[in-house]
Amino acid sequence: MNGTAADMLAQGIADAIFSGEFAPGTRLDEQQLAQRFSVSRTPVREALRQLANTGLIDVKPRRGAFVTRISPEQLEEMFVAMGELEATCARLASLSMSPTERRRLQAFHEKMGDVARSGNAMAFAEANHAFHTMIYGGAHNVVLAEMTAAMRRRLMPYRRAQFLLEGRPMRSHAEHGVVVAAIVQGNAREAHDAMLHHVTLVEASFEELCAEREIAPVAAL
């Protein structure tokens, strides 16, 4: 199983956590997961390592991997940090992107519209990751880009889960449109505010998904 397949396995485990199948505190047995997904234990270990890096699970020496217990307050703090980092990236991108980078961002955003309209939530999630990564790079600040990417990895399962909410990909795409317009026009303040608003709505969408499935955010984690 290659790295991409391990990524898919990690997402499968994350989906089971968000569905409530694996409750907070549940021990994730490698052998049982291997049997469930019809793989060897090696990719299971890689998937668990990826999820541990996001904070979704906690790997305890000699005890194994457990679904993390996290408070709504901790999750909110992470989203606040994420919003500030991404907003700063958007602001700098509006000032630093070259004309070519701006055109590429605009073109990619337009292509994402087709993905959003397709209704494929996970395909949109993949495109969404690429979209935000383009903005991190467009800030032309390596330190900030690395910090933002690291925080994004911690929140990745939660950000992907919100796309399961009915109509969320299309709304997210519309929010992106405001960010892109500001960056292309070189409007730093508008780019910052639009991205901050977008990330706020990402958090709100995740909470709405939990409410729809009648599980508290803390239980989904």
PDB file of C-alpha atoms in Angstrom:
ATOM      1  CA  MET A   1       0.000   0.000   0.000  1.00  0.00           C
ATOM      2  CA  ASN A   2       1.515   3.312  -1.052  1.00  0.00           C
ATOM      3  CA  GLY A   3       1.390   6.652   0.718  1.00  0.00           C
ATOM      4  CA  THR A   4      -1.794   7.729  -1.046  1.00  0.00           C
ATOM      5  CA  ALA A   5      -3.563   4.537   0.016  1.00  0.00           C
ATOM      6  CA  ALA A   6      -2.350   5.072   3.581  1.00  0.00           C
ATOM      7  CA  ASP A   7      -3.882   8.542   3.411  1.00  0.00           C
ATOM      8  CA  MET A   8      -7.181   6.988   2.340  1.00  0.00           C
ATOM      9  CA  LEU A   9      -6.979   4.504   5.206  1.00  0.00           C
ATOM     10  CA  ALA A  10      -6.352   7.339   7.655  1.00  0.00           C
ATOM     11  CA  GLN A  11      -9.417   9.115   6.284  1.00  0.00           C
ATOM     12  CA  GLY A  12     -11.472   5.939   6.647  1.00  0.00           C
ATOM     13  CA  ILE A  13     -10.520   5.673  10.305  1.00  0.00           C
ATOM     14  CA  ALA A  14     -11.231   9.389  10.788  1.00  0.00           C
ATOM     15  CA  ASP A  15     -14.667   8.958   9.200  1.00  0.00           C
ATOM     16  CA  ALA A  16     -15.432   6.142  11.653  1.00  0.00           C
ATOM     17  CA  ILE A  17     -14.463   8.440  14.510  1.00  0.00           C
ATOM     18  CA  PHE A  18     -16.661  11.266  13.236  1.00  0.00           C
ATOM     19  CA  SER A  19     -19.588   8.910  12.707  1.00  0.00           C
ATOM     20  CA  GLY A  20     -19.414   7.992  16.392  1.00  0.00           C
ATOM     21  CA  GLU A  21     -18.414   4.400  15.703  1.00  0.00           C
ATOM     22  CA  PHE A  22     -15.118   4.944  17.515  1.00  0.00           C
ATOM     23  CA  ALA A  23     -15.950   6.983  20.613  1.00  0.00           C
ATOM     24  CA  PRO A  24     -13.454   9.123  22.545  1.00  0.00           C
ATOM     25  CA  GLY A  25     -11.169   6.905  24.600  1.00  0.00           C
ATOM     26  CA  THR A  26     -11.675   3.877  22.320  1.00  0.00           C
ATOM     27  CA  ARG A  27      -8.556   1.789  21.763  1.00  0.00           C
ATOM     28  CA  LEU A  28      -7.819   1.271  18.064  1.00  0.00           C
ATOM     29  CA  ASP A  29      -6.484  -2.241  17.621  1.00  0.00           C
ATOM     30  CA  GLU A  30      -4.083  -2.568  14.673  1.00  0.00           C
ATOM     31  CA  GLN A  31      -5.085  -6.137  13.840  1.00  0.00           C
ATOM     32  CA  GLN A  32      -8.791  -5.385  13.904  1.00  0.00           C
ATOM     33  CA  LEU A  33      -8.291  -2.328  11.697  1.00  0.00           C
ATOM     34  CA  ALA A  34      -6.198  -4.376   9.266  1.00  0.00           C
ATOM     35  CA  GLN A  35      -8.986  -6.947   9.012  1.00  0.00           C
ATOM     36  CA  ARG A  36     -11.683  -4.300   8.655  1.00  0.00           C
ATOM     37  CA  PHE A  37      -9.920  -2.551   5.763  1.00  0.00           C
ATOM     38  CA  SER A  38      -8.379  -5.712   4.266  1.00  0.00           C
ATOM     39  CA  VAL A  39      -4.798  -4.522   4.535  1.00  0.00           C
ATOM     40  CA  SER A  40      -1.659  -5.537   6.401  1.00  0.00           C
ATOM     41  CA  ARG A  41      -0.704  -3.939   9.704  1.00  0.00           C
ATOM     42  CA  THR A  42       2.050  -1.840   8.098  1.00  0.00           C
ATOM     43  CA  PRO A  43      -0.274   0.687   6.394  1.00  0.00           C
ATOM     44  CA  VAL A  44      -2.437   0.695   9.519  1.00  0.00           C
ATOM     45  CA  ARG A  45       0.553   1.858  11.544  1.00  0.00           C
ATOM     46  CA  GLU A  46       1.265   4.587   8.989  1.00  0.00           C
ATOM     47  CA  ALA A  47      -2.363   5.722   9.046  1.00  0.00           C
ATOM     48  CA  LEU A  48      -2.374   5.838  12.842  1.00  0.00           C
ATOM     49  CA  ARG A  49       0.862   7.832  12.772  1.00  0.00           C
ATOM     50  CA  GLN A  50      -0.758  10.365  10.454  1.00  0.00           C
ATOM     51  CA  LEU A  51      -3.815  10.654  12.679  1.00  0.00           C
ATOM     52  CA  ALA A  52      -1.617  11.044  15.756  1.00  0.00           C
ATOM     53  CA  ASN A  53       0.074  14.008  14.048  1.00  0.00           C
ATOM     54  CA  THR A  54      -3.320  15.686  13.703  1.00  0.00           C
ATOM     55  CA  GLY A  55      -4.174  15.059  17.354  1.00  0.00           C
ATOM     56  CA  LEU A  56      -7.240  13.005  16.424  1.00  0.00           C
ATOM     57  CA  ILE A  57      -5.766   9.963  18.169  1.00  0.00           C
ATOM     58  CA  ASP A  58      -3.248   9.556  20.965  1.00  0.00           C
ATOM     59  CA  VAL A  59      -0.565   6.858  20.741  1.00  0.00           C
ATOM     60  CA  LYS A  60       0.568   5.670  24.156  1.00  0.00           C
ATOM     61  CA  PRO A  61       3.818   3.661  24.460  1.00  0.00           C
ATOM     62  CA  ARG A  62       3.168  -0.054  25.103  1.00  0.00           C
ATOM     63  CA  ARG A  63      -0.589   0.627  25.270  1.00  0.00           C
ATOM     64  CA  GLY A  64      -1.546   1.446  21.701  1.00  0.00           C
ATOM     65  CA  ALA A  65      -3.620   4.102  19.946  1.00  0.00           C
ATOM     66  CA  PHE A  66      -6.708   5.701  21.469  1.00  0.00           C
ATOM     67  CA  VAL A  67      -9.281   8.146  20.107  1.00  0.00           C
ATOM     68  CA  THR A  68      -8.407  11.495  21.646  1.00  0.00           C
ATOM     69  CA  ARG A  69     -10.603  13.206  24.173  1.00  0.00           C
ATOM     70  CA  ILE A  70     -10.589  16.933  23.442  1.00  0.00           C
ATOM     71  CA  SER A  71     -12.732  19.696  24.842  1.00  0.00           C
ATOM     72  CA  PRO A  72     -14.797  22.069  22.691  1.00  0.00           C
ATOM     73  CA  GLU A  73     -12.677  24.869  24.144  1.00  0.00           C
ATOM     74  CA  GLN A  74      -9.465  23.276  22.847  1.00  0.00           C
ATOM     75  CA  LEU A  75     -10.961  22.801  19.405  1.00  0.00           C
ATOM     76  CA  GLU A  76     -12.125  26.405  19.332  1.00  0.00           C
ATOM     77  CA  GLU A  77      -8.630  27.603  20.248  1.00  0.00           C
ATOM     78  CA  MET A  78      -7.162  25.615  17.367  1.00  0.00           C
ATOM     79  CA  PHE A  79      -9.664  27.074  14.910  1.00  0.00           C
ATOM     80  CA  VAL A  80      -8.947  30.597  16.154  1.00  0.00           C
ATOM     81  CA  ALA A  81      -5.225  30.034  15.605  1.00  0.00           C
ATOM     82  CA  MET A  82      -5.919  28.517  12.195  1.00  0.00           C
ATOM     83  CA  GLY A  83      -8.032  31.491  11.185  1.00  0.00           C
ATOM     84  CA  GLU A  84      -5.394  34.020  12.166  1.00  0.00           C
ATOM     85  CA  LEU A  85      -2.610  32.151  10.379  1.00  0.00           C
ATOM     86  CA  GLU A  86      -4.602  31.654   7.184  1.00  0.00           C
ATOM     87  CA  ALA A  87      -5.828  35.238   7.200  1.00  0.00           C
ATOM     88  CA  THR A  88      -2.246  36.466   7.463  1.00  0.00           C
ATOM     89  CA  CYS A  89      -1.253  34.219   4.555  1.00  0.00           C
ATOM     90  CA  ALA A  90      -4.087  35.635   2.469  1.00  0.00           C
ATOM     91  CA  ARG A  91      -3.115  39.207   3.318  1.00  0.00           C
ATOM     92  CA  LEU A  92       0.519  38.647   2.370  1.00  0.00           C
ATOM     93  CA  ALA A  93      -0.466  36.743  -0.752  1.00  0.00           C
ATOM     94  CA  SER A  94      -2.495  39.754  -1.915  1.00  0.00           C
ATOM     95  CA  LEU A  95       0.665  41.832  -1.607  1.00  0.00           C
ATOM     96  CA  SER A  96       3.302  39.337  -2.725  1.00  0.00           C
ATOM     97  CA  MET A  97       1.835  37.056  -5.397  1.00  0.00           C
ATOM     98  CA  SER A  98       3.190  37.540  -8.891  1.00  0.00           C
ATOM     99  CA  PRO A  99       0.735  38.160 -11.751  1.00  0.00           C
ATOM    100  CA  THR A 100       1.235  34.550 -12.844  1.00  0.00           C
ATOM    101  CA  GLU A 101       0.451  33.224  -9.360  1.00  0.00           C
ATOM    102  CA  ARG A 102      -2.712  35.319  -9.213  1.00  0.00           C
ATOM    103  CA  ARG A 103      -3.878  33.981 -12.580  1.00  0.00           C
ATOM    104  CA  ARG A 104      -3.189  30.405 -11.500  1.00  0.00           C
ATOM    105  CA  LEU A 105      -5.117  30.890  -8.263  1.00  0.00           C
ATOM    106  CA  GLN A 106      -8.060  32.365 -10.168  1.00  0.00           C
ATOM    107  CA  ALA A 107      -8.029  29.530 -12.709  1.00  0.00           C
ATOM    108  CA  PHE A 108      -7.804  26.854 -10.031  1.00  0.00           C
ATOM    109  CA  HIS A 109     -10.705  28.405  -8.145  1.00  0.00           C
ATOM    110  CA  GLU A 110     -12.830  28.370 -11.295  1.00  0.00           C
ATOM    111  CA  LYS A 111     -12.067  24.678 -11.869  1.00  0.00           C
ATOM    112  CA  MET A 112     -13.038  23.948  -8.276  1.00  0.00           C
ATOM    113  CA  GLY A 113     -16.534  25.109  -9.130  1.00  0.00           C
ATOM    114  CA  ASP A 114     -17.028  21.978 -11.225  1.00  0.00           C
ATOM    115  CA  VAL A 115     -15.864  19.816  -8.317  1.00  0.00           C
ATOM    116  CA  ALA A 116     -18.204  21.595  -5.920  1.00  0.00           C
ATOM    117  CA  ARG A 117     -21.151  21.117  -8.267  1.00  0.00           C
ATOM    118  CA  SER A 118     -20.347  17.416  -8.680  1.00  0.00           C
ATOM    119  CA  GLY A 119     -21.345  16.779  -5.077  1.00  0.00           C
ATOM    120  CA  ASN A 120     -18.184  14.721  -4.420  1.00  0.00           C
ATOM    121  CA  ALA A 121     -17.304  15.956  -0.934  1.00  0.00           C
ATOM    122  CA  MET A 122     -13.960  14.185  -0.679  1.00  0.00           C
ATOM    123  CA  ALA A 123     -12.831  15.310  -4.144  1.00  0.00           C
ATOM    124  CA  PHE A 124     -13.636  18.861  -3.116  1.00  0.00           C
ATOM    125  CA  ALA A 125     -11.703  18.352   0.121  1.00  0.00           C
ATOM    126  CA  GLU A 126      -8.618  17.376  -1.888  1.00  0.00           C
ATOM    127  CA  ALA A 127      -8.978  20.391  -4.163  1.00  0.00           C
ATOM    128  CA  ASN A 128      -9.572  22.587  -1.120  1.00  0.00           C
ATOM    129  CA  HIS A 129      -6.262  21.476   0.367  1.00  0.00           C
ATOM    130  CA  ALA A 130      -4.465  22.413  -2.844  1.00  0.00           C
ATOM    131  CA  PHE A 131      -6.268  25.774  -2.974  1.00  0.00           C
ATOM    132  CA  HIS A 132      -5.204  26.786   0.508  1.00  0.00           C
ATOM    133  CA  THR A 133      -1.660  25.525  -0.087  1.00  0.00           C
ATOM    134  CA  MET A 134      -1.406  27.858  -3.091  1.00  0.00           C
ATOM    135  CA  ILE A 135      -2.239  30.768  -0.817  1.00  0.00           C
ATOM    136  CA  TYR A 136       0.325  29.698   1.792  1.00  0.00           C
ATOM    137  CA  GLY A 137       2.974  29.645  -0.930  1.00  0.00           C
ATOM    138  CA  GLY A 138       1.747  32.922  -2.345  1.00  0.00           C
ATOM    139  CA  ALA A 139       2.509  34.643   0.943  1.00  0.00           C
ATOM    140  CA  HIS A 140       6.209  34.166   0.121  1.00  0.00           C
ATOM    141  CA  ASN A 141       7.089  33.622   3.763  1.00  0.00           C
ATOM    142  CA  VAL A 142       8.473  30.133   4.365  1.00  0.00           C
ATOM    143  CA  VAL A 143       8.235  30.303   8.153  1.00  0.00           C
ATOM    144  CA  LEU A 144       4.596  31.381   8.092  1.00  0.00           C
ATOM    145  CA  ALA A 145       3.730  28.795   5.430  1.00  0.00           C
ATOM    146  CA  GLU A 146       5.253  25.994   7.512  1.00  0.00           C
ATOM    147  CA  MET A 147       3.459  27.118  10.678  1.00  0.00           C
ATOM    148  CA  THR A 148       0.131  27.337   8.849  1.00  0.00           C
ATOM    149  CA  ALA A 149       0.577  23.944   7.193  1.00  0.00           C
ATOM    150  CA  ALA A 150       1.406  22.373  10.561  1.00  0.00           C
ATOM    151  CA  MET A 151      -1.749  23.771  12.151  1.00  0.00           C
ATOM    152  CA  ARG A 152      -3.755  22.642   9.144  1.00  0.00           C
ATOM    153  CA  ARG A 153      -2.490  19.077   9.609  1.00  0.00           C
ATOM    154  CA  ARG A 154      -3.823  19.110  13.168  1.00  0.00           C
ATOM    155  CA  LEU A 155      -7.228  20.264  11.972  1.00  0.00           C
ATOM    156  CA  MET A 156      -7.332  18.273   8.729  1.00  0.00           C
ATOM    157  CA  PRO A 157      -9.848  15.605   9.848  1.00  0.00           C
ATOM    158  CA  TYR A 158     -12.238  18.256  11.151  1.00  0.00           C
ATOM    159  CA  ARG A 159     -11.915  20.406   8.030  1.00  0.00           C
ATOM    160  CA  ARG A 160     -12.550  17.415   5.772  1.00  0.00           C
ATOM    161  CA  ALA A 161     -15.530  16.261   7.825  1.00  0.00           C
ATOM    162  CA  GLN A 162     -17.409  19.548   7.379  1.00  0.00           C
ATOM    163  CA  PHE A 163     -17.704  18.896   3.639  1.00  0.00           C
ATOM    164  CA  LEU A 164     -20.086  16.028   4.447  1.00  0.00           C
ATOM    165  CA  LEU A 165     -22.641  18.675   5.403  1.00  0.00           C
ATOM    166  CA  GLU A 166     -25.265  19.079   2.684  1.00  0.00           C
ATOM    167  CA  GLY A 167     -24.381  21.962   0.370  1.00  0.00           C
ATOM    168  CA  ARG A 168     -21.148  22.824   2.170  1.00  0.00           C
ATOM    169  CA  PRO A 169     -18.806  22.447  -0.851  1.00  0.00           C
ATOM    170  CA  MET A 170     -20.790  25.022  -2.832  1.00  0.00           C
ATOM    171  CA  ARG A 171     -20.868  27.448   0.083  1.00  0.00           C
ATOM    172  CA  SER A 172     -17.149  26.962   0.667  1.00  0.00           C
ATOM    173  CA  HIS A 173     -16.484  27.641  -3.008  1.00  0.00           C
ATOM    174  CA  ALA A 174     -18.429  30.891  -2.798  1.00  0.00           C
ATOM    175  CA  GLU A 175     -16.402  31.922   0.252  1.00  0.00           C
ATOM    176  CA  HIS A 176     -13.223  31.146  -1.663  1.00  0.00           C
ATOM    177  CA  GLY A 177     -14.425  33.439  -4.415  1.00  0.00           C
ATOM    178  CA  VAL A 178     -14.374  36.431  -2.078  1.00  0.00           C
ATOM    179  CA  VAL A 179     -10.844  35.553  -0.935  1.00  0.00           C
ATOM    180  CA  VAL A 180      -9.606  35.087  -4.506  1.00  0.00           C
ATOM    181  CA  ALA A 181     -11.104  38.365  -5.697  1.00  0.00           C
ATOM    182  CA  ALA A 182      -9.371  40.273  -2.914  1.00  0.00           C
ATOM    183  CA  ILE A 183      -6.010  38.595  -3.554  1.00  0.00           C
ATOM    184  CA  VAL A 184      -6.186  39.136  -7.313  1.00  0.00           C
ATOM    185  CA  GLN A 185      -7.076  42.796  -6.775  1.00  0.00           C
ATOM    186  CA  GLY A 186      -4.281  43.236  -4.230  1.00  0.00           C
ATOM    187  CA  ASN A 187      -6.708  44.241  -1.486  1.00  0.00           C
ATOM    188  CA  ALA A 188      -4.817  43.135   1.630  1.00  0.00           C
ATOM    189  CA  ARG A 189      -7.432  44.053   4.217  1.00  0.00           C
ATOM    190  CA  GLU A 190     -10.273  42.407   2.308  1.00  0.00           C
ATOM    191  CA  ALA A 191      -8.194  39.266   1.724  1.00  0.00           C
ATOM    192  CA  HIS A 192      -7.436  39.017   5.449  1.00  0.00           C
ATOM    193  CA  ASP A 193     -11.041  39.568   6.517  1.00  0.00           C
ATOM    194  CA  ALA A 194     -12.487  37.222   3.887  1.00  0.00           C
ATOM    195  CA  MET A 195     -10.173  34.366   4.850  1.00  0.00           C
ATOM    196  CA  LEU A 196     -10.796  34.878   8.558  1.00  0.00           C
ATOM    197  CA  HIS A 197     -14.537  34.785   7.907  1.00  0.00           C
ATOM    198  CA  HIS A 198     -14.124  31.647   5.790  1.00  0.00           C
ATOM    199  CA  VAL A 199     -12.280  29.719   8.508  1.00  0.00           C
ATOM    200  CA  THR A 200     -14.896  30.829  11.042  1.00  0.00           C
ATOM    201  CA  LEU A 201     -17.561  29.296   8.820  1.00  0.00           C
ATOM    202  CA  VAL A 202     -15.513  26.104   8.515  1.00  0.00           C
ATOM    203  CA  GLU A 203     -15.679  25.715  12.290  1.00  0.00           C
ATOM    204  CA  ALA A 204     -19.384  26.552  12.321  1.00  0.00           C
ATOM    205  CA  SER A 205     -20.026  23.962   9.603  1.00  0.00           C
ATOM    206  CA  PHE A 206     -18.246  21.270  11.568  1.00  0.00           C
ATOM    207  CA  GLU A 207     -20.367  22.087  14.609  1.00  0.00           C
ATOM    208  CA  GLU A 208     -23.496  21.992  12.431  1.00  0.00           C
ATOM    209  CA  LEU A 209     -22.492  18.558  11.147  1.00  0.00           C
ATOM    210  CA  CYS A 210     -22.117  17.293  14.710  1.00  0.00           C
ATOM    211  CA  ALA A 211     -25.523  18.713  15.641  1.00  0.00           C
ATOM    212  CA  GLU A 212     -27.086  17.115  12.568  1.00  0.00           C
ATOM    213  CA  ARG A 213     -25.691  13.733  13.604  1.00  0.00           C
ATOM    214  CA  GLU A 214     -26.701  14.402  17.206  1.00  0.00           C
ATOM    215  CA  ILE A 215     -23.166  14.155  18.565  1.00  0.00           C
ATOM    216  CA  ALA A 216     -21.388  16.894  20.478  1.00  0.00           C
ATOM    217  CA  PRO A 217     -18.108  18.120  18.962  1.00  0.00           C
ATOM    218  CA  VAL A 218     -16.243  16.679  21.921  1.00  0.00           C
ATOM    219  CA  ALA A 219     -17.863  13.287  21.275  1.00  0.00           C
ATOM    220  CA  ALA A 220     -16.914  13.454  17.598  1.00  0.00           C
ATOM    221  CA  LEU A 221     -13.303  13.832  18.515  1.00  0.00           C
TER     222      LEU A 221
END
